[in-house]
Short mmCIF file of C-alpha atoms in Angstrom, two decimals:
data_model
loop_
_atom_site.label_atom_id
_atom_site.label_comp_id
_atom_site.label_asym_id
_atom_site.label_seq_id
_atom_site.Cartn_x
_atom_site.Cartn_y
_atom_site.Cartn_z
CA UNK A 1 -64.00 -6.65 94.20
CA UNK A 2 -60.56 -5.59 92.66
CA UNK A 3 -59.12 -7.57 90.32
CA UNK A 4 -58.04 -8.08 86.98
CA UNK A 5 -59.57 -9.78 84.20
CA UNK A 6 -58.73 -12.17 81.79
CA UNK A 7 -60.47 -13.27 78.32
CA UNK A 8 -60.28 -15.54 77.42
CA UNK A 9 -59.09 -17.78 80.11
CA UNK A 10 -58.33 -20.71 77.38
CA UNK A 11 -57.61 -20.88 73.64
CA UNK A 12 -57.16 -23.31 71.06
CA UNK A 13 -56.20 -21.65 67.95
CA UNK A 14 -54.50 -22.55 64.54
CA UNK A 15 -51.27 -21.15 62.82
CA UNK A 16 -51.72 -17.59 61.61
CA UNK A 17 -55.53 -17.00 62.50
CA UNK A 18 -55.61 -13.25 64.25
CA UNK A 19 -56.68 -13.47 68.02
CA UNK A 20 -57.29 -11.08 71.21
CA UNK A 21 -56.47 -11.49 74.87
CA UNK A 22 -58.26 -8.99 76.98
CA UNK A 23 -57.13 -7.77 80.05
CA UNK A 24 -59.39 -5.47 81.89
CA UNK A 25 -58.84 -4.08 85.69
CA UNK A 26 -60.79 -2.36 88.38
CA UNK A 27 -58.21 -0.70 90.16
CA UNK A 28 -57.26 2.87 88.82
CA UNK A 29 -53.69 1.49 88.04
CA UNK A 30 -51.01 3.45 85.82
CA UNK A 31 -49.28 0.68 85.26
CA UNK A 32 -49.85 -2.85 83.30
CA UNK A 33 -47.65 -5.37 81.73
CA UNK A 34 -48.51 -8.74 80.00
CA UNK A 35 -46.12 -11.70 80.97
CA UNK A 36 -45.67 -14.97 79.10
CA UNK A 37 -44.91 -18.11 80.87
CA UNK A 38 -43.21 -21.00 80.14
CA UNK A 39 -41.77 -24.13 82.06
CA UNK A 40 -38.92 -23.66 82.81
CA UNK A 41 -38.14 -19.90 81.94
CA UNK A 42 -40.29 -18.41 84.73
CA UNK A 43 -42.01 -15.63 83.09
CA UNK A 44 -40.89 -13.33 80.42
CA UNK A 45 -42.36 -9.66 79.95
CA UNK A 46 -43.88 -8.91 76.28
CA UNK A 47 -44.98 -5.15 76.86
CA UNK A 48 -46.12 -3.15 79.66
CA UNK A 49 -47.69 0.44 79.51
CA UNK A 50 -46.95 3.06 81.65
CA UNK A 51 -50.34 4.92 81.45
CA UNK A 52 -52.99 5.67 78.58
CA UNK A 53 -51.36 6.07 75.27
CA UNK A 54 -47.87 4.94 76.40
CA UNK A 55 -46.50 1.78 76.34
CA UNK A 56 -43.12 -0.05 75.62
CA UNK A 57 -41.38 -3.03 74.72
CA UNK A 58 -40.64 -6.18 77.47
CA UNK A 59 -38.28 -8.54 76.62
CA UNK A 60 -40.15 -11.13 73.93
CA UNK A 61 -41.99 -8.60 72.01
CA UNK A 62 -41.84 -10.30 68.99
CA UNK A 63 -45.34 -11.60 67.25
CA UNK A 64 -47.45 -9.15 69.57
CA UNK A 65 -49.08 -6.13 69.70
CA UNK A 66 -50.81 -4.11 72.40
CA UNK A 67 -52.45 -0.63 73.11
CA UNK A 68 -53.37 1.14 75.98
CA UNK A 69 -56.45 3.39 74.66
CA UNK A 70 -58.24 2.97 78.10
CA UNK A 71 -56.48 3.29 81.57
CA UNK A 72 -58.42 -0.05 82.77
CA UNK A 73 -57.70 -1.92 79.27
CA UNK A 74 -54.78 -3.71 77.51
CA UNK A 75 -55.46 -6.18 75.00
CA UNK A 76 -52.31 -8.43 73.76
CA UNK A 77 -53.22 -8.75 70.11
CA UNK A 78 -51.30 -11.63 68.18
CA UNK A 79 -51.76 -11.09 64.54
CA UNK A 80 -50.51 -13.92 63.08
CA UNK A 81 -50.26 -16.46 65.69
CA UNK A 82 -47.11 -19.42 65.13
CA UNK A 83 -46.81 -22.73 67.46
CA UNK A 84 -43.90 -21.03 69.43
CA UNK A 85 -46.42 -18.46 70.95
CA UNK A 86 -48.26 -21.63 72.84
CA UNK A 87 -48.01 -20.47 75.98
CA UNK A 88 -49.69 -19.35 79.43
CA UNK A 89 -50.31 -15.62 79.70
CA UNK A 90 -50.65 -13.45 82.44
CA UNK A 91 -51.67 -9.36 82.68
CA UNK A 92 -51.10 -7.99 85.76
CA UNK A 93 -51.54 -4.15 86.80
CA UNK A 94 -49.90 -1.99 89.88
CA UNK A 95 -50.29 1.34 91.22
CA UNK A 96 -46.98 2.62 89.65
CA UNK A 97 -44.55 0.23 88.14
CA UNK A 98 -42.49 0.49 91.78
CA UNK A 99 -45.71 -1.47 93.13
CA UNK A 100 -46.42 -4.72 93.82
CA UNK A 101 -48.38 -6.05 90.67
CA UNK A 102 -51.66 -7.63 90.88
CA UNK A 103 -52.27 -10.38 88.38
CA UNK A 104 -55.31 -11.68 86.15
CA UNK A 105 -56.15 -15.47 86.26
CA UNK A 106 -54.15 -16.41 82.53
CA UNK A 107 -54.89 -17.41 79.54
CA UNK A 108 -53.48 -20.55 78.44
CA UNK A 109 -53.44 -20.59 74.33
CA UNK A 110 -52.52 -23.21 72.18
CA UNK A 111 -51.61 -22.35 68.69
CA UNK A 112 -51.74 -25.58 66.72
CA UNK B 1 -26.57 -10.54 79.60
CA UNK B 2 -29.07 -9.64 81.91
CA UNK B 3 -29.63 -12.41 84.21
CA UNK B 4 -31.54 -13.38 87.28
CA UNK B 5 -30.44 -16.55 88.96
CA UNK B 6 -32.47 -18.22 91.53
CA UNK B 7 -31.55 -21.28 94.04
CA UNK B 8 -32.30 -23.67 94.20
CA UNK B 9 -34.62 -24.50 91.66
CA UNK B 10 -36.63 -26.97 93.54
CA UNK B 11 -36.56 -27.98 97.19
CA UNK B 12 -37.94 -30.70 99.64
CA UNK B 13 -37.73 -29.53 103.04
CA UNK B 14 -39.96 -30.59 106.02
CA UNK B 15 -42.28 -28.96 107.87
CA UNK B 16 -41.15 -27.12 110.99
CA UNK B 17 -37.12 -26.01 109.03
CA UNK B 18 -35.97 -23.10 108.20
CA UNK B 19 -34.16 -22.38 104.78
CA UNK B 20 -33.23 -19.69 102.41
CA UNK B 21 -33.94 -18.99 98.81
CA UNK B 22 -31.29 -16.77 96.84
CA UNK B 23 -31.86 -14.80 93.92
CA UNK B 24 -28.77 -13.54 92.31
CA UNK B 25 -28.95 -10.95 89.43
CA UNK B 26 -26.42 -9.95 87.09
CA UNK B 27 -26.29 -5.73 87.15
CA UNK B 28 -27.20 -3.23 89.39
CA UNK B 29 -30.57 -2.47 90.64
CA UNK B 30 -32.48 -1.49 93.74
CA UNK B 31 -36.02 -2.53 92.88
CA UNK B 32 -36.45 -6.46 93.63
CA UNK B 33 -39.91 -8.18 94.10
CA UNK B 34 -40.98 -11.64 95.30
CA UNK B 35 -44.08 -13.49 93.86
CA UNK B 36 -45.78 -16.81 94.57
CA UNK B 37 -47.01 -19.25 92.71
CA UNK B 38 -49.70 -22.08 93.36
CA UNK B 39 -50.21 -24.95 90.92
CA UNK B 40 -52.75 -24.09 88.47
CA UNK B 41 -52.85 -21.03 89.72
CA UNK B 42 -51.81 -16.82 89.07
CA UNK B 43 -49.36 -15.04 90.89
CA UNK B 44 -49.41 -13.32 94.24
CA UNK B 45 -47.41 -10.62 95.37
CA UNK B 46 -45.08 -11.07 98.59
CA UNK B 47 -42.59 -8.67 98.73
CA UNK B 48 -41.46 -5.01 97.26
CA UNK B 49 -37.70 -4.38 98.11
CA UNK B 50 -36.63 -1.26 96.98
CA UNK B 51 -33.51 -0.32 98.64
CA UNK B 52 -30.00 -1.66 99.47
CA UNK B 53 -30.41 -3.42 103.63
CA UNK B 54 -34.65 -3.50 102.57
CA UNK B 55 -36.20 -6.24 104.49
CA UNK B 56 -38.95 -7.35 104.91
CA UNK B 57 -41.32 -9.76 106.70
CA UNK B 58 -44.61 -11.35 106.78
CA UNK B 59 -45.59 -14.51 109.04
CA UNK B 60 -42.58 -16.87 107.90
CA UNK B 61 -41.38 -15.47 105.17
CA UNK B 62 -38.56 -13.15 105.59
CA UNK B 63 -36.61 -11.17 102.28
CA UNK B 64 -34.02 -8.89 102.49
CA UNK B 65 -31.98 -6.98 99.57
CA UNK B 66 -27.98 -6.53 99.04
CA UNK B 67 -27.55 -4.25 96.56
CA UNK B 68 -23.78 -4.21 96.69
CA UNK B 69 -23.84 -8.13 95.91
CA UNK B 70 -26.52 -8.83 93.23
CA UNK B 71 -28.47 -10.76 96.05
CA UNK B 72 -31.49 -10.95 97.47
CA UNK B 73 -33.05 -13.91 99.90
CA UNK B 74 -36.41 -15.52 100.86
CA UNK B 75 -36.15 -17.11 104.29
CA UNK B 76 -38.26 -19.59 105.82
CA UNK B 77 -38.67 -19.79 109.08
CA UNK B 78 -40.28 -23.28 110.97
CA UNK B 79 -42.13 -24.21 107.63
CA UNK B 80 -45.41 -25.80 107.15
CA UNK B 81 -47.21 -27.21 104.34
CA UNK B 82 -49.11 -24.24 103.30
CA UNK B 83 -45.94 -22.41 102.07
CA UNK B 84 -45.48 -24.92 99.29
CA UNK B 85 -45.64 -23.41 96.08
CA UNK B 86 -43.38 -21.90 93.49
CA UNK B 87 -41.40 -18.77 94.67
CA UNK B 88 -40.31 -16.01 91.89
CA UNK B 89 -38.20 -13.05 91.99
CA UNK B 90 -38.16 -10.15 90.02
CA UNK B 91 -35.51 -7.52 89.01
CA UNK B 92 -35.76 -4.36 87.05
CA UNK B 93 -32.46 -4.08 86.26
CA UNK B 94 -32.61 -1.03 83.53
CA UNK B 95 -34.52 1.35 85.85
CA UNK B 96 -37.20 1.62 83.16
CA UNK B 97 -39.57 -1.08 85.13
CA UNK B 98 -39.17 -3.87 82.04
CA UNK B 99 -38.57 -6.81 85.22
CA UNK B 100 -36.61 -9.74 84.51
CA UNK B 101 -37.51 -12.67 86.28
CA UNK B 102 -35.77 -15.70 87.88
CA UNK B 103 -36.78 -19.09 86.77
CA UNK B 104 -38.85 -19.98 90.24
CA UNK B 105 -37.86 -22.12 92.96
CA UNK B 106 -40.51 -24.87 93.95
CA UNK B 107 -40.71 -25.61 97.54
CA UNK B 108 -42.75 -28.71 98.89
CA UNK B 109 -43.10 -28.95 102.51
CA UNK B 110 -43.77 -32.40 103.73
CA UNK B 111 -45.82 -32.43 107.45
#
């Protein structure tokens, strides 16, 4: 089945402790992107990735990291995690970023 | 600022009425999308629009794009309950496929 994963799909956390989102998909897709979303604000790009090796800056980059070492992997990598990053997240991948974008279930973390 | 309005932001219509959704953004672009949302759940792609006069349709759901005025709409046609849900657009509006996104409109349709 194609789809994209999630991991983990909730997270209860505390201030500054590093954690990991995976985000995994099936698909062949060039193109992926990790959204945040928050009542309210609809959702709000972080980074997205082009293809292997290349990715770029969304709109709320700040506090997060990714990489894009596989074409079917991009982990959103919060190294020091703060309240303000409480939040649900979505990955999502397409085709080409001109595609309609299939998303993963979310994560919804709590940073306490 | 880059900006992507959407209206309304929520809306109670009945089943069997049409209505339209507008998503206004604030610089130029020809690549729009349109999502939806269920409670609790992810998102689910509705339509690509990727050209000025694009439209497009599927069952009830009609969108079209005017690139000349910023706007795009999602028309419903004779609703019924199963379109409620939480309708988002999406604009990249600096070509380089970073979308900004309108705040969502939720739509319950009472039978």
């Amino acid at each position: 089945e194609a789809q994209v994963t999630q991991n983990p799909r909730y997270l209860i956390t505390v201030t500054g402790k590093k954690l990991t989102v995976t985000c995994s998909q099936n698909m062949n897709h060039e193109y992926m992107s990790w959204y945040r979303q928050d009542p309210g604000l609809g959702l709000r790009q972080i980074y997205y990735s082009m293809n292997v090796e290349v990715t770029d800056k969304g709109d709320v980059p700040e506090g997060y990291k990714v990489s894009r070492k596989e074409k079917r992997n991009f982990p959103l990598i919060l190294e020091s995690p703060s309240p303000n990053q409480t939040s649900l997240y979505f990955c999502a991948s397409s085709p080409s970023a001109d595609r309609a974008q299939f998303f993963g279930p979310g994560t919804r973390l709590t940073v306490l | 600022e880059l900006k992507v309005e959407q209206n309304p932001l929520f809306l109670s219509m009945q089943e069997g009425k049409n209505y339209t959704i507008y998503c206004n953004y604030s610089t130029t672009s020809d690549r729009l999308y349109w999502y939806r949302q269920d409670p609790g759940k992810s998102l689910e792609s509705l339509f690509v629009l990727l050209s000025n006069g694009a439209v497009k349709q599927e069952g009830r759901l009609m969108a079209s794009l005017d690139t000349k005025a910023r706007l795009s709409t999602l028309h419903i046609t004779a609703a019924v309950h199963d379109l409620s849900a939480t309708y988002f657009c999406a604009v990249d509006m600096r070509s380089n496929y970073q979308l900004i996104w309108g705040a969502g409109t939720k739509l319950i349709i009472k039978p």
